[in-house]
Coordinates of C-alpha atoms and ligand atoms in Angstrom, one line a residue:
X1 CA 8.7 -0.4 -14.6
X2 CA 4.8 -0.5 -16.0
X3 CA 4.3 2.6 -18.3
X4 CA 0.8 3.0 -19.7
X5 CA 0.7 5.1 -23.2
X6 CA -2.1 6.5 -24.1
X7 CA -4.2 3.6 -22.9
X8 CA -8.1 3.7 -23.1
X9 CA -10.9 1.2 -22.3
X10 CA -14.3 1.4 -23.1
X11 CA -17.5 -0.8 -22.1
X12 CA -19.8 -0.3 -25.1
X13 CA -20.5 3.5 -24.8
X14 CA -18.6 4.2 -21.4
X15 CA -15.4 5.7 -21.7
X16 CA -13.9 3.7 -18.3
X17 CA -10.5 4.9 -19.0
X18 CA -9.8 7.5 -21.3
X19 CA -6.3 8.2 -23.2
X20 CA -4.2 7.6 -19.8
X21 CA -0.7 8.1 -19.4
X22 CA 1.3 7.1 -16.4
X23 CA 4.6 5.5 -15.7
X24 CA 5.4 3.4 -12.3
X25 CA 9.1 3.3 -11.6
X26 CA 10.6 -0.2 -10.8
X27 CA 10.3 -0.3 -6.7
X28 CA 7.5 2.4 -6.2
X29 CA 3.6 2.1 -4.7
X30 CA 1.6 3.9 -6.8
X31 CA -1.6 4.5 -5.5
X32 CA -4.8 4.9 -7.7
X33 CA -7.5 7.0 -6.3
X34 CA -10.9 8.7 -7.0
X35 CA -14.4 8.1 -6.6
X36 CA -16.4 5.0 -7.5
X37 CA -16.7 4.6 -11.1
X38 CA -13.8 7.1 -12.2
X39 CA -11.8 3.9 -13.4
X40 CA -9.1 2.7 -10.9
X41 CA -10.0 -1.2 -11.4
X42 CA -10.6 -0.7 -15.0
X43 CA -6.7 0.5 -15.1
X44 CA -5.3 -2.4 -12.8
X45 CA -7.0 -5.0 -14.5
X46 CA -5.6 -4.0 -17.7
X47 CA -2.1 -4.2 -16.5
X48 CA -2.2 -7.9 -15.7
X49 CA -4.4 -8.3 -18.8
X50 CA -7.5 -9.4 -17.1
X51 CA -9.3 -7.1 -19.2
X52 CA -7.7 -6.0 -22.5
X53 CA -7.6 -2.2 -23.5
X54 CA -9.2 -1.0 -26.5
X55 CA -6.6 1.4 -27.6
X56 CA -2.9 2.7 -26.4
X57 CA 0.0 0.6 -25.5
X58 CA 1.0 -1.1 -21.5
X59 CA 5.2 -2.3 -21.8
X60 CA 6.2 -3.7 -18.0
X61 CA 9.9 -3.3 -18.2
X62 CA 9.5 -2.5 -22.0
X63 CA 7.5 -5.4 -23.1
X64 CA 4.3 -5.1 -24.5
X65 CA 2.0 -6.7 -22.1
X66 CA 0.1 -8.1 -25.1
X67 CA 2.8 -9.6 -26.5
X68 CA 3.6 -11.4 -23.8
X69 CA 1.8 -15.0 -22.4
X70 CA -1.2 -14.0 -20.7
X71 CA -0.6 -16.8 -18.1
X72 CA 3.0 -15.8 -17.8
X73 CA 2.4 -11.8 -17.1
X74 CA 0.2 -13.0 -14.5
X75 CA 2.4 -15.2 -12.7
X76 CA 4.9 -12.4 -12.3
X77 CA 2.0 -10.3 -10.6
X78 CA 0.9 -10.6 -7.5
X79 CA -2.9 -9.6 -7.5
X80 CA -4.7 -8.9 -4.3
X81 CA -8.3 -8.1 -3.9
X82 CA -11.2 -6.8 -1.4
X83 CA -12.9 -10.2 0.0
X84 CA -9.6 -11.9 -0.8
X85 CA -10.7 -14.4 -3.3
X86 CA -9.3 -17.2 -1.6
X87 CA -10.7 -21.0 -2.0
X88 CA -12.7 -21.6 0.3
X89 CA -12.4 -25.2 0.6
X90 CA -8.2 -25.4 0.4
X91 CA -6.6 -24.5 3.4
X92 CA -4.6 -21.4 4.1
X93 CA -1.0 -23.3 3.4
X94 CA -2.8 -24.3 0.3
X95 CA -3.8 -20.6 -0.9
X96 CA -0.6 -19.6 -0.5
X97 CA 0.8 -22.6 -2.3
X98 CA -1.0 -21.8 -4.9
X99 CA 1.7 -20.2 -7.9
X100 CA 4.3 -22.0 -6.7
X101 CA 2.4 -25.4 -7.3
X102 CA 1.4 -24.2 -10.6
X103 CA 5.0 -22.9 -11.4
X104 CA 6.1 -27.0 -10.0
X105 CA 8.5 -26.1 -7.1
X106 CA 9.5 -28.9 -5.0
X107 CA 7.6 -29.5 -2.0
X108 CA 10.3 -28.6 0.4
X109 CA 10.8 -25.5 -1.4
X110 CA 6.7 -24.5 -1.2
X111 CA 6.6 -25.8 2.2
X112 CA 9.4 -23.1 3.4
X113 CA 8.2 -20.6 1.4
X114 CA 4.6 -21.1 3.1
X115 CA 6.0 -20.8 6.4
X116 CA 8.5 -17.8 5.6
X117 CA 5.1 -16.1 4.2
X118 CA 3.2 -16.7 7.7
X119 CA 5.6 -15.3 9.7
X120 CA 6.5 -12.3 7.3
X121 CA 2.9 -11.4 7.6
X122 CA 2.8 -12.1 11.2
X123 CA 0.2 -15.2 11.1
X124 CA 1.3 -18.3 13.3
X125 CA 2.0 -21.1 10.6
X126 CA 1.7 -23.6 13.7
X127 CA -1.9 -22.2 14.5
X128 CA -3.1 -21.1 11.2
X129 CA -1.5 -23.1 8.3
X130 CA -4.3 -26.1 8.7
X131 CA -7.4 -23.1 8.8
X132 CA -9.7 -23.0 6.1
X133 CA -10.7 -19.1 5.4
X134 CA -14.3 -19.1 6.5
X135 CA -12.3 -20.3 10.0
X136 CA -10.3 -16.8 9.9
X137 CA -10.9 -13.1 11.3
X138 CA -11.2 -10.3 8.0
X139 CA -8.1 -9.2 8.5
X140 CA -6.2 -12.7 9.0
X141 CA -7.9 -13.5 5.8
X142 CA -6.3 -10.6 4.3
X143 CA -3.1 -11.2 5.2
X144 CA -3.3 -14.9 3.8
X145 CA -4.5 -12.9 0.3
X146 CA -1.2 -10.7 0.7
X147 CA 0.6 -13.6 1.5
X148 CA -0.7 -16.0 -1.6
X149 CA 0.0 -12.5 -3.8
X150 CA 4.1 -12.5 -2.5
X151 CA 4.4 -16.4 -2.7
X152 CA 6.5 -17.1 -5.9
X153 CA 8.5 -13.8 -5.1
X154 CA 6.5 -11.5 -8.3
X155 CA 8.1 -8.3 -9.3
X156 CA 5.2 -6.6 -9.7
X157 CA 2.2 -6.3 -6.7
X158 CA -1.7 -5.2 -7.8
X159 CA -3.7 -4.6 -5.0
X160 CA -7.6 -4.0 -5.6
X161 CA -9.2 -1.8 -2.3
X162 CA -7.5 -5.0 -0.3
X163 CA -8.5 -3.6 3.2
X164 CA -11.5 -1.8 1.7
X165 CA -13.8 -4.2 4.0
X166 CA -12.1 -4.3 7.3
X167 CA -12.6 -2.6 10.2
X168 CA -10.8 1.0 11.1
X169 CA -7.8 -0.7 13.4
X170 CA -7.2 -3.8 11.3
X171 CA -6.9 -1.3 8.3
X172 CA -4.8 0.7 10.3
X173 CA -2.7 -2.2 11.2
X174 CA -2.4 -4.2 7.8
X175 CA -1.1 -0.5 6.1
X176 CA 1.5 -0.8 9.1
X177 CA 2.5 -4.0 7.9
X178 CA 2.6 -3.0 4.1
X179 CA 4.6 -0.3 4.6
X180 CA 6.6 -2.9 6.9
X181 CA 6.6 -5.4 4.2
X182 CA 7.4 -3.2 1.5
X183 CA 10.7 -1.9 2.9
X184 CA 12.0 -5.2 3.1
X185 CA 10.6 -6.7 -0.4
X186 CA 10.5 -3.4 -2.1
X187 CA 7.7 -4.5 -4.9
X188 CA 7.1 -2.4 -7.7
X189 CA 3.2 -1.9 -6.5
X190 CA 0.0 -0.5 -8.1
X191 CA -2.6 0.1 -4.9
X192 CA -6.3 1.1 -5.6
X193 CA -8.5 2.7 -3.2
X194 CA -11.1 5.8 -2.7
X195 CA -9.9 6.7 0.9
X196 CA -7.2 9.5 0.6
X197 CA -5.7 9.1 4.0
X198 CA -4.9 5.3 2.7
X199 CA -3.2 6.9 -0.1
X200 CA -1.2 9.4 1.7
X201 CA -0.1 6.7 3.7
X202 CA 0.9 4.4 1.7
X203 CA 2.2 6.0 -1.8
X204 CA 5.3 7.4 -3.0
X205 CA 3.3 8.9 -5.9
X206 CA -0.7 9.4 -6.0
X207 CA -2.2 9.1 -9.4
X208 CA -6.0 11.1 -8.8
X209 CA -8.6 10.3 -10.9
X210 CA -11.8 11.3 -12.6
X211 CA -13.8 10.4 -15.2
X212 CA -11.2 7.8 -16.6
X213 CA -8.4 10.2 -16.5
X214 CA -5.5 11.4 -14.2
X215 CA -6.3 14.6 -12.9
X216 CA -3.1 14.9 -10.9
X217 CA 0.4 12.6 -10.6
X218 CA 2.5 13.5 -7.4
X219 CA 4.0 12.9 -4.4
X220 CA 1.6 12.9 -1.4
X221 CA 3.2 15.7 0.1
X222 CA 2.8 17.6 -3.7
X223 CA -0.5 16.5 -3.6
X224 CA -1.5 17.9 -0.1
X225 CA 0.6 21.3 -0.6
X226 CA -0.3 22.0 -4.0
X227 CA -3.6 20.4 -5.4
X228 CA -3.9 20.5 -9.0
X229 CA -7.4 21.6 -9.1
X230 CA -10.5 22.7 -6.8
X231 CA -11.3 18.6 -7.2
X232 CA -8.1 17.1 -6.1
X233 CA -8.2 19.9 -3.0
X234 CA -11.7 19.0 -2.1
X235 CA -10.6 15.5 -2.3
X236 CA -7.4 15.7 0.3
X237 CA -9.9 18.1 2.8
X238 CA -9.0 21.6 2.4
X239 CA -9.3 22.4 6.2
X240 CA -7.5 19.4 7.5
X241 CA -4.3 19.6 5.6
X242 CA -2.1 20.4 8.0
X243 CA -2.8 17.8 10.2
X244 CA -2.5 15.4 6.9
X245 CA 1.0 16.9 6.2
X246 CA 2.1 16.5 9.9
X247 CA 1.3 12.8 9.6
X248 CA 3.8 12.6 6.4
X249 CA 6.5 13.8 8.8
X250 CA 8.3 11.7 11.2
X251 CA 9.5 13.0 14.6
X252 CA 13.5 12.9 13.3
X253 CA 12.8 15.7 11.1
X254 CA 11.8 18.3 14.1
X255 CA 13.1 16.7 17.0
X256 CA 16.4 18.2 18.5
X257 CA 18.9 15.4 19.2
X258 CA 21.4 14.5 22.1
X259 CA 25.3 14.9 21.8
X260 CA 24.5 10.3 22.8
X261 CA 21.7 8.0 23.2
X262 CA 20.4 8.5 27.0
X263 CA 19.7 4.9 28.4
X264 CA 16.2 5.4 29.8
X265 CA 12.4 3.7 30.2
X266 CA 10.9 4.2 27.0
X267 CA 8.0 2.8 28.8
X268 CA 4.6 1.6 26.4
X269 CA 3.6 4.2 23.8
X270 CA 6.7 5.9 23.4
X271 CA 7.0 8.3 21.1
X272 CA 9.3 7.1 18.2
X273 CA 11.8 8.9 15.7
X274 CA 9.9 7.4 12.7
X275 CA 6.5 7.9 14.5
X276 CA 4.7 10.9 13.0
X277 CA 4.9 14.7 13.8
X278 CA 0.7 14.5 14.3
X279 CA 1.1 11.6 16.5
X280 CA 3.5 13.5 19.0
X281 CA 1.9 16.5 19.0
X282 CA -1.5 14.6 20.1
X283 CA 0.4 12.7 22.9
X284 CA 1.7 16.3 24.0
X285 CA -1.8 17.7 23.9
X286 CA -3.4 14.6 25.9
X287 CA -0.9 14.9 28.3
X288 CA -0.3 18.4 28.5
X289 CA 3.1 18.5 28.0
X290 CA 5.5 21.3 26.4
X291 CA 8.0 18.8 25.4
X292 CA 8.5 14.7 24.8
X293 CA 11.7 12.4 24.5
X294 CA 12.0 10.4 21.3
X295 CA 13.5 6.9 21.1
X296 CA 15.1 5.4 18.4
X297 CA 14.1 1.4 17.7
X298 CA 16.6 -0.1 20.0
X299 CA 14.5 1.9 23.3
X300 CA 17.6 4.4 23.4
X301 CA 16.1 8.1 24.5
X302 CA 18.1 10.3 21.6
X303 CA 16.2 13.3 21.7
X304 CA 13.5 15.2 22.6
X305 CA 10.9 17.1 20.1
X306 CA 9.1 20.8 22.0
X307 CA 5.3 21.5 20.6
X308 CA 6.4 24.5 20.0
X309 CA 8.7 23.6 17.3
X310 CA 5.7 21.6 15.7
X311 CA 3.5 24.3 15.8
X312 CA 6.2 26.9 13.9
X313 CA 7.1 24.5 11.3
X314 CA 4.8 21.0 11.7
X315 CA 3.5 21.2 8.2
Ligands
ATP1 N1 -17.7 -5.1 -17.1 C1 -18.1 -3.9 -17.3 N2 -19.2 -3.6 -18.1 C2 -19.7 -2.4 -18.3 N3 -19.2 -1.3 -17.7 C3 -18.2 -1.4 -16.8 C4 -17.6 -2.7 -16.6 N4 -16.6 -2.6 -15.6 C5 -16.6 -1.3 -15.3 N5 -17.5 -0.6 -16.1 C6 -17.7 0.9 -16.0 O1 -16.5 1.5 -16.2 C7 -16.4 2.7 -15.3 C8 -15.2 2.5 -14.4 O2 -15.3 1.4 -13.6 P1 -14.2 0.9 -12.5 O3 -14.7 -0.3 -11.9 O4 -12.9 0.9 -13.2 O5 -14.2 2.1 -11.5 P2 -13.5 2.2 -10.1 O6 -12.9 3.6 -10.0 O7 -12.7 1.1 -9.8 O8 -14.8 2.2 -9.1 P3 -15.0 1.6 -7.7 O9 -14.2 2.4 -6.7 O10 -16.5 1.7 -7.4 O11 -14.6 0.1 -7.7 C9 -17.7 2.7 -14.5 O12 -18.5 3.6 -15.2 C10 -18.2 1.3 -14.6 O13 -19.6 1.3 -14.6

C-alpha cells in the first residue's frame, strides 16, 4: 500500500503538488491523470524518491519512504518511462538484467528470469535477446522497458506516460498486454497519463488532477457516471459517455447464456464474453445483425447477446 498524507512539492514559487492525499491499496492500478503541468510526474517521482517532497508524509506499506535507503525503495519499484530509458549500447538481455545484476543473482538465475521476461511480454528471446534498442520497433522497445521494470519481481510498478509515444494500435496492444500482465502478477501500480480513454482502461481507481491537487478519486465507472465537477466531466467527454461506459462492460454481463456450451466455429473475430459491450454492438451494426453468439476462451459458443438488450441497458 503507498499512502501519500498531505504531501506537497514546490519548485521555487510553483506549487507542483499541493497538500495531496491519496492511498493505493496493495494490488491496485491507480491511474494519475490531468493535463500537462497539473503534477502527475511531480507525484510519481516522489514516491520512489527521485525527487523529495517539501512537506507531508509518503509510508509504502507503513514506512516512511524517507526513512528508508533511497537505493533500496528503488529496487523494490519498478519504474517505467516514455522513450524507455534503456542503454543504448547494452543489449536487450542486458536491460533487463539490469536489478538483478545489481541485487548479485546468479547467472543462471538472471539468465531464466531474462527469458521468462521475454516471453511474458511476448518478445522472442531467440530473436530479440542479442538486439541493441536502437535495433527495435517503439513498441518492442517498450516492452523491453516493462520487462527490465518486472525483472527482480518489485512490489510496487511506476509507470511515467510509457506508451505516450507509440502509435494508436501498438498502444492499443501494449494496454492489452498490461491488463494481461497485471492479472497474472497483480502489481500494486501507479500509471500516469493525460489520455482518459488509457485511464478508463486501465485503472481500478482514477485519481484526476489539476493544479497539483486531486480533483476527483474513483472508480472509472464513478468517474464516467458521476463526475465530480464541470472539469472532470469535460475531461471524460460529456457526449460520448455512454459509448465509454459500454466499453467498461464485458459481453457476460448482458449476454443471455445456453442451458451448455454449443461446439461451434467461432471463426476470426469472434465476439468474446470478456470482449466489451461497445465492441459487440459495433460488430452488430457493421454487420447488420439483431443478435451475435459469444464464446468463452476455450472457442465454446455459450451464449448469444441481442442489440436490443445493449441498447435498453448498455451503459
Ligand atoms: N524540475 C523542475 N523545476 C521547476 N519546475 C518544475 C520542475 N518539474 C516540474 N515543474 C513544474 O511543476 C509543475 C508540475 O509538473 P509535472 O511534470 O509534475 O506535471 P505533469 O502533470 O506530469 O505534466 P506532463 O503531462 O506535461 O508531463 C509544472 O508547472 C512544471 O512546470
Amino acid at each position: 500500500m503507498i499512502e501519500l498524507k498531505n504531501v506537497t512539492r514546490r519548485f521555487g514559487n510553483t506549487v507542483a503538488v499541493d497538500n495531496l492525499n491519496l492511498t493505493i491499496e496493495t494490488g491496485e492500478v491507480c491511474v494519475l491523470v490531468g493535463s500537462s503541468g497539473c503534477g502527475k510526474s511531480t507525484t510519481l517521482r516522489m514516491i520512489n524518491r527521485l525527487l523529495p517532497h517539501s512537506a507531508g508524509e509518503i509510508l509504502v506499506d507503513g514506512e516512511d519512504v524517507n526513512a528508508m535507503n533511497a537505493e533500496q525503495l528503488r529496487l523494490n519499484m519498478g519504474y517505467v518511462i516514455q522513450g524507455t530509458g534503456l542503454f543504448p549500447h547494452w543489449t536487450v538481455a542486458r536491460n533487463i538484467a539490469m536489478v538483478p545484476h545489481l541485487l548479485k543473482w546468479p547467472k543462471e538465475r538472471i539468465d531464466a528470469r531474462v527469458e521468462e521476461l521475454m516471453t511474458l511480454l511476448d518478445l522472442d528471446p531467440a530473436t530479440h535477446a542479442s538486439k541493441y534498442p536502437q535495433q527495435l520497433s517503439g513498441g518492442q522497445a517498450q516492452r523491453v522497458g516493462v520487462a527490465r521494470a518486472l525483472a527482480a519481481d518489485p512490489n510496487i510498478l511506476l509507470m511515467d506516460e510509457p506508451f505516450g509515444a507509440l502509435d494508436a494500435i501498438t498502444r492499443d496492444n501494449l494496454q492489452m498486454e498490461m491488463l494481461r500482465i497485471q492479472r497474472q502478477v497483480r502489481k500494486t501500480t501507479v500509471f500516469v497519463t493525460h489520455d482518459i480513454d488509457e485511464a478508463l482502461k486501465l485503472a481500478t481507481r482514477i485519481a484526476v488532477m489539476d493544479q497539483g491537487r486531486i480533483i476527483q478519486h474513483d472508480t472509472p465507472e464513478n468517474i464516467l457516471r458521476h463526475p465530480a465537477s464541470d472539469f472532470v466531466e469535460n475531461l471524460v467527454g460529456k457526449q460520448d459517455r455512454g459509448l465509454k461506459l459500454m466499453s467498461l462492460r464485458p459481453v457476460r454481463d448482458l449476454m443471455s447464456a445456453h442451458a451448455e456450451p454449443r461446439q461451434s466455429e467461432a471463426g476470426e473475430g469472434a465476439i468474446t464474453e470478456g470482449d466489451s459491450v461497445r465492441l459487440a454492438l459495433s460488430v452488430m451494426l457493421w454487420k447488420d445483425l439483431g443478435e451475435i453468439a459469444v464464446f468463452n476462451a476455450r472457442g465454446q459458443e455459450t451464449g448469444v447477446i441481442t442489440r436490443e438488450r445493449i441498447i435498453q441497458e448498455g451503459a
